[in-house]
mmCIF file of C-alpha atoms in Angstrom:
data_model
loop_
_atom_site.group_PDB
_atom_site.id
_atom_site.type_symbol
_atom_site.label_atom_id
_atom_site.label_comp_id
_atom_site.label_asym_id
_atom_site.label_seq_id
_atom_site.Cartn_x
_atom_site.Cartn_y
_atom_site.Cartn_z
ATOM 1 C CA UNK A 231 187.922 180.428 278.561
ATOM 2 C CA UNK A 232 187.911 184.567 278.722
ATOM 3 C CA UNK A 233 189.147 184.850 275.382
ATOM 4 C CA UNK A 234 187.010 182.324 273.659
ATOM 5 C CA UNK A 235 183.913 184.382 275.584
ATOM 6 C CA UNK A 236 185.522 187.337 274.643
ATOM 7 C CA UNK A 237 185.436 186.518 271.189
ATOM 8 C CA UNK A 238 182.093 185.033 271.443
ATOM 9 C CA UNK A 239 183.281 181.346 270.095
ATOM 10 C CA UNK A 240 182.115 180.750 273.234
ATOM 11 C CA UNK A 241 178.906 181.564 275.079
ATOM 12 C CA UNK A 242 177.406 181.829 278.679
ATOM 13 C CA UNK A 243 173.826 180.739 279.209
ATOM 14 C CA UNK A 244 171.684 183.382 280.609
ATOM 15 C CA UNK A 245 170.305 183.040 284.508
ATOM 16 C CA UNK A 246 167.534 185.535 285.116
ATOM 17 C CA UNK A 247 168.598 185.146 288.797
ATOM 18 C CA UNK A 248 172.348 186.422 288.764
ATOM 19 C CA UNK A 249 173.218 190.232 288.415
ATOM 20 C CA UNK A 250 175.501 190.400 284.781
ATOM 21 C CA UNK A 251 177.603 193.591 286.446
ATOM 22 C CA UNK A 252 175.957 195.895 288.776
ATOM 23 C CA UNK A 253 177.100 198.877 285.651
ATOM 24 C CA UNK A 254 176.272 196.808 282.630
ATOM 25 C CA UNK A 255 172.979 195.251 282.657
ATOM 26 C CA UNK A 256 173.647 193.807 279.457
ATOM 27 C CA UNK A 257 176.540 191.536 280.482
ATOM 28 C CA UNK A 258 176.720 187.556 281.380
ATOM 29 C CA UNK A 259 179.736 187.064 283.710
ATOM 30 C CA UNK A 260 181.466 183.601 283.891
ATOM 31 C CA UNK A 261 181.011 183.394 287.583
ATOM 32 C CA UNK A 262 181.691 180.218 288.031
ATOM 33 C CA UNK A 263 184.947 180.465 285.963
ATOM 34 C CA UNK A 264 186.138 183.368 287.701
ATOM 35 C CA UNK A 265 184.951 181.796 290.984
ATOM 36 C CA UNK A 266 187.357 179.081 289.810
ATOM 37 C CA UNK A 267 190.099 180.918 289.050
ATOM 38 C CA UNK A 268 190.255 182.169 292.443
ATOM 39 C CA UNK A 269 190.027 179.410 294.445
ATOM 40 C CA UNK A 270 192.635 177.597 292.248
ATOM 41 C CA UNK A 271 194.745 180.308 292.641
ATOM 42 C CA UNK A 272 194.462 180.392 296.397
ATOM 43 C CA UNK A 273 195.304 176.683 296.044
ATOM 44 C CA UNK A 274 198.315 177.180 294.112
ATOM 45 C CA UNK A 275 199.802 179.878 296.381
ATOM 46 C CA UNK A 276 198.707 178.314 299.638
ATOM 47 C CA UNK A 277 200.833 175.062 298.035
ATOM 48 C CA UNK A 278 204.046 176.477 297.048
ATOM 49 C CA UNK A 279 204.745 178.147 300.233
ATOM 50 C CA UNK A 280 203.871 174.946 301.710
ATOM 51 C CA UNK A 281 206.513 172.674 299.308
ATOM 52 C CA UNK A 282 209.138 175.218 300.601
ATOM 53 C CA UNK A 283 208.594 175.840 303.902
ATOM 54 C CA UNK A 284 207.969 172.343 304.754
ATOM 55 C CA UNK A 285 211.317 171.399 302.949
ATOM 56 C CA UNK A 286 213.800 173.765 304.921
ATOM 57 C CA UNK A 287 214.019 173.724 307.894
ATOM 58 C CA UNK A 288 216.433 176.532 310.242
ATOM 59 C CA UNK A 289 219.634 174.450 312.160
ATOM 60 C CA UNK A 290 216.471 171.814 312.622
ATOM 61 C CA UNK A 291 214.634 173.306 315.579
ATOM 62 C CA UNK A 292 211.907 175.551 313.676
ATOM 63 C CA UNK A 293 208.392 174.566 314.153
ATOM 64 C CA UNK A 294 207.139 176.379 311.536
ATOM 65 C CA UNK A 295 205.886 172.817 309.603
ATOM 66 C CA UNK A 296 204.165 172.273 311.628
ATOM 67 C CA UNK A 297 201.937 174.948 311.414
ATOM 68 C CA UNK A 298 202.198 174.810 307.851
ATOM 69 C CA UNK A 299 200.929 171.607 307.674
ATOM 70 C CA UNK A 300 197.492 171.998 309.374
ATOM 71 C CA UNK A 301 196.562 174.144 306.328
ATOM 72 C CA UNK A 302 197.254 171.493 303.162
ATOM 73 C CA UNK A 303 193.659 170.734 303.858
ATOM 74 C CA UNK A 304 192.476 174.104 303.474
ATOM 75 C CA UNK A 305 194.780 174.292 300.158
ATOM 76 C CA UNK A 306 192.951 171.294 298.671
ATOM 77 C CA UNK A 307 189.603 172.369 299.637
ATOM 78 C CA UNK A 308 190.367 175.285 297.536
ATOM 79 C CA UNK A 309 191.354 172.627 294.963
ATOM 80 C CA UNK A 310 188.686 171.047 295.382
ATOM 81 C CA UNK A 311 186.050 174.265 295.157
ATOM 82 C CA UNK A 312 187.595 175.179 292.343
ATOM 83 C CA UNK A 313 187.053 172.340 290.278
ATOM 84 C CA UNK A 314 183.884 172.372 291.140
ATOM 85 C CA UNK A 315 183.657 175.697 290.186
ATOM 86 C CA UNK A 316 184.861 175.263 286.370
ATOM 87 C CA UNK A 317 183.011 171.906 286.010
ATOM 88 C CA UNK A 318 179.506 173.958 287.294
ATOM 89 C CA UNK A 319 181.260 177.124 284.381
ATOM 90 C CA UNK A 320 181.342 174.107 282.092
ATOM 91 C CA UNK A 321 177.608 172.941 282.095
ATOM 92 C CA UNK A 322 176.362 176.963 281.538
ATOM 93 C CA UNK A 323 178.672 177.528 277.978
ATOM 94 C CA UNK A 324 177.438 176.779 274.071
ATOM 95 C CA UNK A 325 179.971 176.650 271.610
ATOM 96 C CA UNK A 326 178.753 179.158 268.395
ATOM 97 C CA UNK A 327 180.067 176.811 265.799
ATOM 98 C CA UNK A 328 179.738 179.110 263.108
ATOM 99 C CA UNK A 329 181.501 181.978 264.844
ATOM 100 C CA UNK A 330 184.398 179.157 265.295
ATOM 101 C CA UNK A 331 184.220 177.689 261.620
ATOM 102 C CA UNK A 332 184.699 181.997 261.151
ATOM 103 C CA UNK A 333 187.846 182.319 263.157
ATOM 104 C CA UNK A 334 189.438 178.802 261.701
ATOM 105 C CA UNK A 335 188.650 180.263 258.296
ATOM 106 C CA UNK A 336 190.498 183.723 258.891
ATOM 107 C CA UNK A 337 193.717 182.179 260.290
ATOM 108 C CA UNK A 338 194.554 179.544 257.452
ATOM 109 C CA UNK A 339 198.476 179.369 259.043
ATOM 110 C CA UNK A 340 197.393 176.915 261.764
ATOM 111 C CA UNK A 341 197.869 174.370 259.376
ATOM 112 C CA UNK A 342 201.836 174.916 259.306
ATOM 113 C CA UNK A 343 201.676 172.248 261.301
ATOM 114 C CA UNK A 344 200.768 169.807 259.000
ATOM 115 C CA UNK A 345 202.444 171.260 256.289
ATOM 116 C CA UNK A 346 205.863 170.726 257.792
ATOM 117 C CA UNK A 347 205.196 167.464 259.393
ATOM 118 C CA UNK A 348 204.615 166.647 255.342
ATOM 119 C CA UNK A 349 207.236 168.348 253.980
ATOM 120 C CA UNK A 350 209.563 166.493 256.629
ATOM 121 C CA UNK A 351 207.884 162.725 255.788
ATOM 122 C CA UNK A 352 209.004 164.527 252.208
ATOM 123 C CA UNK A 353 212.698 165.060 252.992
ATOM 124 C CA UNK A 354 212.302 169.119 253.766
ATOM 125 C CA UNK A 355 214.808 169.365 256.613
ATOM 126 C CA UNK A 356 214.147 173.293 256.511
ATOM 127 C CA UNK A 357 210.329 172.553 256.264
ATOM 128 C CA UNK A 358 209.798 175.035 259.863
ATOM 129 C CA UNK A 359 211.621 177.477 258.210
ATOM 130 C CA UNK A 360 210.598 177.405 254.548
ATOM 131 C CA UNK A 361 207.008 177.776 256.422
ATOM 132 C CA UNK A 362 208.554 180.245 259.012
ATOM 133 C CA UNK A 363 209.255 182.522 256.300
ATOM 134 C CA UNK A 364 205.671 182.388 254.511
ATOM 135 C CA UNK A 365 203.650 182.851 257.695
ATOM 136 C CA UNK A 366 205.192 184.452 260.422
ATOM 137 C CA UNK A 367 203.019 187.723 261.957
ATOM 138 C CA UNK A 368 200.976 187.264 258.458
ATOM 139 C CA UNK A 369 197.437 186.803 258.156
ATOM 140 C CA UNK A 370 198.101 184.195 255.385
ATOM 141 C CA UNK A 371 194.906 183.197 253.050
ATOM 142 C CA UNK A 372 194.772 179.518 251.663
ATOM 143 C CA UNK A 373 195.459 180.972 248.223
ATOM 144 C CA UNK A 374 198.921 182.037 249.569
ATOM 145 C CA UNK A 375 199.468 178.755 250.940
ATOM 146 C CA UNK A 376 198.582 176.813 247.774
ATOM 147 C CA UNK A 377 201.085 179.406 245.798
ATOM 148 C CA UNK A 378 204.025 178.263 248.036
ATOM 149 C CA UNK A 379 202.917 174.483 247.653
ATOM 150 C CA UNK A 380 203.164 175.381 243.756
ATOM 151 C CA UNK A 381 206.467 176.475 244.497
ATOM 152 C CA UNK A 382 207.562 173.536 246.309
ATOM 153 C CA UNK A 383 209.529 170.311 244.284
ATOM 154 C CA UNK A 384 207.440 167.581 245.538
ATOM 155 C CA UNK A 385 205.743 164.907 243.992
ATOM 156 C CA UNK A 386 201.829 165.818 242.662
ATOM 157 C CA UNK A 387 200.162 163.529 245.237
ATOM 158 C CA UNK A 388 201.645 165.778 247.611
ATOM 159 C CA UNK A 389 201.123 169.111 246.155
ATOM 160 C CA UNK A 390 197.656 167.702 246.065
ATOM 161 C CA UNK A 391 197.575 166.028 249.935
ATOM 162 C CA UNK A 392 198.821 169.919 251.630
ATOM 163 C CA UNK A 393 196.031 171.349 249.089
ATOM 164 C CA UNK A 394 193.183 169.369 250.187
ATOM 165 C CA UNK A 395 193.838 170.430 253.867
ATOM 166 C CA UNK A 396 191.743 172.492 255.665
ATOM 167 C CA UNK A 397 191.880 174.618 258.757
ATOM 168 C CA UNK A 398 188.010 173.063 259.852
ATOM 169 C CA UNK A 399 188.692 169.327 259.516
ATOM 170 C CA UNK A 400 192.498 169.538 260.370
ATOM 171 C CA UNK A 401 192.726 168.276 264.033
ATOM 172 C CA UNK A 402 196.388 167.067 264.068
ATOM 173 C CA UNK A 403 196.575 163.935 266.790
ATOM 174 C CA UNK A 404 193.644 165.581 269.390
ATOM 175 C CA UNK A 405 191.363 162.881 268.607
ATOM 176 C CA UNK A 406 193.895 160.143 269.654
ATOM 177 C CA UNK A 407 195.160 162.472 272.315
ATOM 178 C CA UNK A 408 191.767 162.579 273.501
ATOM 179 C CA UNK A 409 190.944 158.925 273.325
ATOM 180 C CA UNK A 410 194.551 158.118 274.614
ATOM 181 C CA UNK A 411 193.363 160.026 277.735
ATOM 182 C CA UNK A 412 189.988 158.068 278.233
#
């Protein structure tokens, strides 16, 4: 969520009532996000000590579970604040659509994904690396992408298929991830 703030894909409502940084007047914290973050990371820590102390125990005589145990509550509660916590971060952000539309537009090579999940439905066992090769560490533009399709021996309803795709209206399988999840 920081980097997508950061970035300002994302943005914070403004509350007149909280302080935005007691040196930067100009600033909108996520609060409730970092609020979050700390509680779930209290959670986290307070629960892996407790999955290995409670498992070991010293020649069986240590009581030290037992002690242990009277704080899983206190662990979850910090689950439990810190959910709370991101869904509260959750009802103050906007997404800025355009900057998004932006960002997808600048980094074309998300779509290697599709491409080689055609190329292999094409026979390309090498399709990762043939697209490996074109777009590793590059900031690739679609025109460079449509120059290695042209390169490519596949049929034109194919050449034509990777052509048409586009970083804004390629989702890959999140909508039926999504709906899988409902």
């Amino acid at each position: 969520m920081w980097m997508y703030i950061s970035n300002k894909q994302i943005t914070l409502r403004k509350n007149e009532a909280e302080t935005g940084s007691s040196t930067m007047p100009h600033k909108v914290n996520p609060i409730e996000f970092e609020n979050a973050e700390g509680n779930l990371g209290k959670a986290n820590s307070d629960l892996k000590f407790l999955s290995e102390s409670v498992t070991v125990s010293r020649l069986q005589r240590d009581l030290i579970s037992s002690t242990v145990k009277r704080n899983i509550g206190s662990a979850f509660a910090h689950c439990l604040l810190g959910y709370c916590k991101t869904k509260d971060g959750l009802a103050k952000i906007e997404p800025d659509e355009k900057k998004m539309i932006e960002s997808l537009s600048e980094n074309v090579e998300i779509l290697g994904e599709a491409y080689q999940t055609i190329l292999r439905r094409e026979g390309y066992q090498d399709a990762y690396e043939i697209l490996k090769s074109e777009t590793r560490g590059e900031n690739v533009t679609m025109e460079e992408l449509h120059r290695m399709v042209d390169r490519l021996k596949i049929e034109d309803v194919v050449r034509k298929e990777l052509k048409g795709l586009v970083p804004q209206k390629y989702f890959g399988l999140a909508d039926e991830l999504v709906d899988e999840i409902r």
